[in-house]
Amino acid sequence: MNIYDIAKEAGVSISTVSKYLNNKNIRPELKQRIEKVIKKYDYVPSAVAQGLVSKSLKMVAVMVVDIQISHYAAAAYAIDKTLSALGYRVIICNTLGEVENSIRYIDSLLKIKIDGIIFIGSIFNFLNKYDKVLAKLDKIPIICNNGHLNTSNCYSVYVDDKKGVYDAVKYLINKGRKKIVYIQYLATVSSNLKRSGYEEALLEHGLEPVIYHTDNLMSGGYEAVDAIIKENREIDAVMCGEDLVALACISGLTTAGYKVGEDVDVIGFNCSSFTNLANPKMTSVNNKIEETSVKSAELLLDVINGKKVSDVTFPCELVIKKSA
Amino acid sequence: MNIYDIAKEAGVSISTVSKYLNNKNIRPELKQRIEKVIKKYDYVPSAVAQGLVSKSLKMVAVMVVDIQISHYAAAAYAIDKTLSALGYRVIICNTLGEVENSIRYIDSLLKIKIDGIIFIGSIFNFLNKYDKVLAKLDKIPIICNNGHLNTSNCYSVYVDDKKGVYDAVKYLINKGRKKIVYIQYLATVSSNLKRSGYEEALLEHGLEPVIYHTDNLMSGGYEAVDAIIKENREIDAVMCGEDLVALACISGLTTAGYKVGEDVDVIGFNCSSFTNLANPKMTSVNNKIEETSVKSAELLLDVINGKKVSDVTFPCELVIKKSA
DNA sequence: TTGAAAGCGCTACCAC
DNA sequence: GTGGTAGCGCTTTCAA
């Protein structure tokens, strides 16, 4: 079934059918005839043929490191929800943070004349080192979440991660905590920023930063607690760069006899639903993943539609529950 | 840049360029000339124009309830990895289990002549009630993961969830556990099957099933433990339909003074990475989400390519760690 | 082997 | 308002 078949059976020209499909004015009588035939065959115009003319399949892509990480899943979810409601199709690309995968995806997207791309996470800044990639990406509408690409149509949505951690640590200090350690997960631009927020807050009060590192999202919190105990280090608070790390940390401390929220405070980051899995429920920094994702989607549409847009920065917000 | 521009600058016809692009035999001399021009402009043929001719954009869709749930994220991840490596683009559709969303996505996919669809989860069986939807979907290659649609090109990949739980509970019984409770999350076709595996194992040994229900993935385990304590119920093992529920359960029991893995065993389901977040590490039923997802992707390709395929069922496997 | 031309299913422009 | 027709950028005959 194509527009010719419909036109023939309805006794009109394909131009008229096309006009009907695009809500242009046509005589009610013809409208009815066309409508009837379309209903009869459940005819759906081919977006591919339309795309060849309009140069758009109404499709955008979201580049993430790994959809299995809840933070990225939340981003992809919010973007998909926002854009698919507006008739866009969303392609999610799991790059695993690797150059080759990223480039392969980008090439694939370019082939279908993707309408726009949203990059989630500062990690994608590495693409700025690849001039060829930037050249290919130039002109296409791009939004970077917590990052930036040097192309002519790229805009950014930032979250003030550093201040988010800074404020959280200030909160701990104001509560009278003095022996606050930080557990850093990985060492990306963003995770380093978070840590520096911690350092800044501590230094302002003449306290000494103590940092533990991990690259394991699941057991990282346990390992840090083990290290703390082994070193006989006295602590009264732990700030974590990730909720899951904080979750393990709370569990580890509890097992070790600490009363979390009393003897020792623990604060996470992301304000994910895992805050409710913690016992006691976890205080965490809300880095507004949903808001920034929705905003990214909206900005992308603005760029696509040629509207004037500019970068945005969101503040974090400390959500206090029971662990601190 | 299009095929005409390339042809003109290379001094050949567009047919020859097309042949070059499709690896057909052409004179080495022409091949070089074309290659040079293509390189010069970074020319990429339009998949949309190709799609109009070939009737395929090389694109498939994965329908899930919610990409934020780790089980579905893992499925989408595995499918995307498998298919994008083969040049397919993958669209992930978050239906939230709602009819309207599902139909809206399906219509959107039909418009772009999607090459195939993979449905993850028995929940999508509800579509069998909608004849109009089935009619639209008829003829298009479909794979259902743990479900089935009544269309002419649909095949299924099943996991024997029931036997997975049955075997796990048998393991507990063989260990000497007698007071085994079950925590069921939601009440889908699949979660009911799991529970029936538990019931069957208990009844075979003359033990009485005790079931707790929850619809909260995060706090469900805690609520069940609270209820158990409040009812003064004696238990020596807990079987959970979801890892996250088991995780909270382990945490709750530990807080209540139980020694998990000693006084009381806990087994989860999914064998997700959360098993390593648990303390002690969680014994869990591996329902082979990665394998079944990859298999689904492979089967879909077979159906697309007109190969003869048939349904597959995977067995579960108990992965023993420390919590049981 | 190579190239001219038809066709994929639409939209847009221009007469009428 | 309506319809004929020329594209959109490819692939695929079919002659040469």
XYZ file of C-alpha atoms in Angstrom, chain A residues 97-99 103 106 122-135 137 148-151 189:
25
model
C 33.459 4.750 26.713
C 35.491 3.437 23.787
C 36.582 5.489 20.823
C 32.847 6.392 16.054
C 28.349 8.078 14.946
C 31.937 14.334 30.444
C 33.656 11.247 29.119
C 32.625 12.141 25.584
C 34.854 15.192 25.666
C 37.587 12.866 24.418
C 36.009 13.193 20.980
C 37.463 16.698 20.820
C 40.778 15.049 20.116
C 39.455 13.583 16.879
C 39.229 16.304 14.239
C 37.731 13.966 11.683
C 34.909 13.108 14.022
C 34.307 16.736 14.876
C 34.198 17.565 11.179
C 29.579 16.076 13.548
C 31.143 19.920 25.416
C 32.154 19.211 21.840
C 33.857 21.743 19.616
C 31.302 21.712 16.836
C 36.419 14.680 34.775
